Amino acid sequence: MSTLRVDTIANTAGVTNNRVLQIQSTQVSTRTSQTTTTSVLAEITGMSVSITPLFSNSKILLQAQWMGEFGGGMDPYNSMFSFKRNDTYLGSPDEGDSRLYGIMPPAINLTGNEASTPELSFLMYMDTPSTTSAITYKLSIVGNGGTVYNNRTVTDGNTVGYERGMSMITATEIAQ
């Protein structure tokens, strides 16, 4: 008796379109805080993922979920999340003008700085990097400046009412 083992079966052209080729992800549970500057794109601590595309015409589906809270003057209703590919901003145009730019704002649970009610954001973006070199994608935020608390509320008490959570960033290569 013989056994046939293969890693991949592809059509005669080599690859089937719209097929997932690989998934890379980073899950972050570490509780951190970071200071941001008004209208300056800041990378969220720990929220990066690296991927090396197998084909130069592949698309990369980016997904991120973030849990945390804003404090120290930063307002969730004046903030936008986006991605960076290495050092290239991805998202809506108009970077550098006085408007906020990005892909998705955070969901606001409560207006005002209660220090115990987290915000969240989920965003997706389809990138066409046109390379087979290693890429690092980073979750980024821009807003009116202040402190961002990641995976925790502003007051990080060890009791009911002070939520802690996790964030994640994923890059999925899709054959074209």
Protein backbone atom coordinates (compact mmCIF):
# COMPACT_ATOMS: atom_id res chain seq x y z
CA MET A 1 0.00 0.00 0.00
CA SER A 2 1.29 3.48 -0.84
CA THR A 3 0.48 6.90 0.56
CA LEU A 4 0.33 10.12 -1.42
CA ARG A 5 1.06 13.25 0.60
CA VAL A 6 1.09 16.77 -0.80
CA ASP A 7 1.28 20.23 0.72
CA THR A 8 -0.85 21.93 -1.93
CA ILE A 9 -2.88 21.05 -4.99
CA ALA A 10 -3.13 23.85 -7.55
CA ASN A 11 -4.62 24.19 -11.00
CA THR A 12 -2.35 24.11 -14.09
CA ALA A 13 -1.85 27.87 -13.86
CA GLY A 14 -0.33 27.34 -10.40
CA VAL A 15 -2.74 28.94 -7.93
CA THR A 16 -6.48 29.19 -7.59
CA ASN A 17 -7.74 32.76 -7.39
CA ASN A 18 -9.29 34.03 -4.18
CA ARG A 19 -7.68 31.25 -2.18
CA VAL A 20 -6.29 31.91 1.29
CA LEU A 21 -2.55 31.27 1.12
CA GLN A 22 -1.54 32.13 4.69
CA ILE A 23 -2.73 33.83 7.84
CA GLN A 24 -0.46 35.63 10.30
CA SER A 25 -1.74 37.14 13.52
CA THR A 26 -0.68 38.76 16.76
CA GLN A 27 -2.84 38.60 19.86
CA VAL A 28 -2.03 41.06 22.65
CA SER A 29 -3.25 40.78 26.22
CA THR A 30 -0.61 43.00 27.85
CA ARG A 31 -2.12 46.07 29.49
CA THR A 32 -0.29 49.23 28.40
CA SER A 33 -0.78 52.96 28.13
CA GLN A 34 0.75 55.39 25.68
CA THR A 35 0.73 59.13 25.13
CA THR A 36 -0.31 60.48 21.73
CA THR A 37 0.18 63.87 20.09
CA THR A 38 -2.65 65.82 18.46
CA SER A 39 -3.07 65.00 14.74
CA VAL A 40 0.00 62.69 14.70
CA LEU A 41 -0.48 59.07 13.67
CA ALA A 42 0.65 56.82 16.57
CA GLU A 43 1.24 53.07 16.44
CA ILE A 44 -0.67 51.10 19.08
CA THR A 45 1.80 49.33 21.39
CA GLY A 46 2.28 45.67 20.45
CA MET A 47 -0.27 45.72 17.63
CA SER A 48 1.83 44.65 14.65
CA VAL A 49 1.97 41.58 12.43
CA SER A 50 4.53 40.52 9.82
CA ILE A 51 3.84 38.59 6.64
CA THR A 52 5.91 37.69 3.57
CA PRO A 53 3.59 37.38 0.56
CA LEU A 54 4.11 34.31 -1.62
CA PHE A 55 3.10 36.17 -4.79
CA SER A 56 3.53 39.82 -5.82
CA ASN A 57 -0.07 40.08 -7.04
CA SER A 58 -1.63 38.79 -3.80
CA LYS A 59 -3.98 40.89 -1.74
CA ILE A 60 -3.61 41.15 2.03
CA LEU A 61 -6.79 41.35 4.10
CA LEU A 62 -6.03 43.22 7.32
CA GLN A 63 -8.26 42.92 10.36
CA ALA A 64 -7.83 44.36 13.82
CA GLN A 65 -9.82 44.44 17.00
CA TRP A 66 -8.82 46.83 19.76
CA MET A 67 -10.09 47.10 23.31
CA GLY A 68 -9.12 49.90 25.67
CA GLU A 69 -10.09 53.33 26.93
CA PHE A 70 -9.12 56.92 26.25
CA GLY A 71 -7.96 59.29 28.98
CA GLY A 72 -5.67 62.18 29.70
CA GLY A 73 -7.52 64.50 27.32
CA MET A 74 -7.91 62.08 24.40
CA ASP A 75 -11.50 61.81 23.21
CA PRO A 76 -12.80 58.69 21.46
CA TYR A 77 -15.20 60.81 19.40
CA ASN A 78 -12.19 62.73 17.99
CA SER A 79 -10.13 59.64 17.04
CA MET A 80 -9.65 57.36 14.03
CA PHE A 81 -7.91 53.99 13.69
CA SER A 82 -5.98 52.91 10.58
CA PHE A 83 -3.11 50.67 9.47
CA LYS A 84 0.46 51.29 8.40
CA ARG A 85 2.35 49.04 5.96
CA ASN A 86 5.95 49.35 7.16
CA ASP A 87 6.03 53.18 7.27
CA THR A 88 3.29 53.81 4.68
CA TYR A 89 -0.08 55.05 5.96
CA LEU A 90 -3.11 53.06 4.73
CA GLY A 91 -6.58 54.54 4.90
CA SER A 92 -8.48 57.54 3.74
CA PRO A 93 -6.58 60.35 1.99
CA ASP A 94 -5.85 63.83 3.30
CA GLU A 95 -3.17 62.93 5.83
CA GLY A 96 -1.61 66.08 7.23
CA ASP A 97 -4.57 68.44 7.02
CA SER A 98 -6.65 69.50 10.02
CA ARG A 99 -9.31 66.79 9.63
CA LEU A 100 -9.10 63.40 11.30
CA TYR A 101 -8.30 60.62 8.85
CA GLY A 102 -8.36 56.86 9.07
CA ILE A 103 -10.48 53.79 8.46
CA MET A 104 -12.71 53.42 11.53
CA PRO A 105 -13.45 55.40 14.71
CA PRO A 106 -13.78 53.62 18.05
CA ALA A 107 -17.21 52.63 19.29
CA ILE A 108 -18.06 54.89 22.21
CA ASN A 109 -19.67 53.20 25.20
CA LEU A 110 -20.17 56.28 27.36
CA THR A 111 -19.56 59.96 26.80
CA GLY A 112 -17.28 61.66 29.27
CA ASN A 113 -14.17 60.28 30.90
CA GLU A 114 -15.53 57.75 33.39
CA ALA A 115 -12.17 55.90 33.72
CA SER A 116 -13.96 52.55 33.85
CA THR A 117 -15.88 52.14 30.59
CA PRO A 118 -13.81 50.78 27.69
CA GLU A 119 -14.09 51.64 24.02
CA LEU A 120 -13.52 49.20 21.17
CA SER A 121 -12.82 49.21 17.47
CA PHE A 122 -12.91 46.63 14.70
CA LEU A 123 -11.52 47.52 11.30
CA MET A 124 -10.65 45.85 8.02
CA TYR A 125 -8.65 46.94 4.99
CA MET A 126 -7.75 45.20 1.71
CA ASP A 127 -4.14 46.01 0.76
CA THR A 128 -2.30 45.33 -2.50
CA PRO A 129 1.37 45.59 -1.51
CA SER A 130 2.81 44.30 -4.87
CA THR A 131 5.81 42.61 -3.26
CA THR A 132 7.18 39.29 -2.06
CA SER A 133 9.34 41.00 0.57
CA ALA A 134 8.52 40.87 4.27
CA ILE A 135 5.93 43.45 5.38
CA THR A 136 5.04 44.62 8.88
CA TYR A 137 1.53 45.97 9.37
CA LYS A 138 0.77 48.12 12.42
CA LEU A 139 -2.48 49.32 13.97
CA SER A 140 -2.37 53.10 14.33
CA ILE A 141 -4.52 55.87 15.77
CA VAL A 142 -4.81 59.61 15.29
CA GLY A 143 -6.77 61.97 17.51
CA ASN A 144 -6.70 65.10 19.60
CA GLY A 145 -3.81 63.91 21.80
CA GLY A 146 -3.77 62.36 25.23
CA THR A 147 -3.42 58.87 26.63
CA VAL A 148 -4.61 55.60 25.13
CA TYR A 149 -5.02 52.68 27.53
CA ASN A 150 -4.73 49.35 25.71
CA ASN A 151 -6.53 46.19 26.91
CA ARG A 152 -7.71 47.96 30.07
CA THR A 153 -9.69 50.88 31.40
CA VAL A 154 -8.05 54.08 32.62
CA THR A 155 -8.46 52.96 36.21
CA ASP A 156 -7.08 49.43 36.15
CA GLY A 157 -8.62 48.21 39.38
CA ASN A 158 -8.67 44.53 40.23
CA THR A 159 -12.42 44.48 40.84
CA VAL A 160 -15.74 44.32 39.01
CA GLY A 161 -16.31 47.47 36.96
CA TYR A 162 -12.77 47.79 35.57
CA GLU A 163 -12.67 45.69 32.42
CA ARG A 164 -9.57 44.10 30.94
CA GLY A 165 -9.48 42.55 27.50
CA MET A 166 -7.43 41.57 24.48
CA SER A 167 -6.61 43.03 21.09
CA MET A 168 -5.61 41.32 17.85
CA ILE A 169 -4.25 42.12 14.39
CA THR A 170 -4.40 39.63 11.48
CA ALA A 171 -2.98 39.63 7.94
CA THR A 172 -4.44 37.12 5.47
CA GLU A 173 -2.79 36.61 2.07
CA ILE A 174 -5.31 35.94 -0.72
CA ALA A 175 -4.20 34.69 -4.14
CA GLN A 176 -5.36 36.70 -7.16
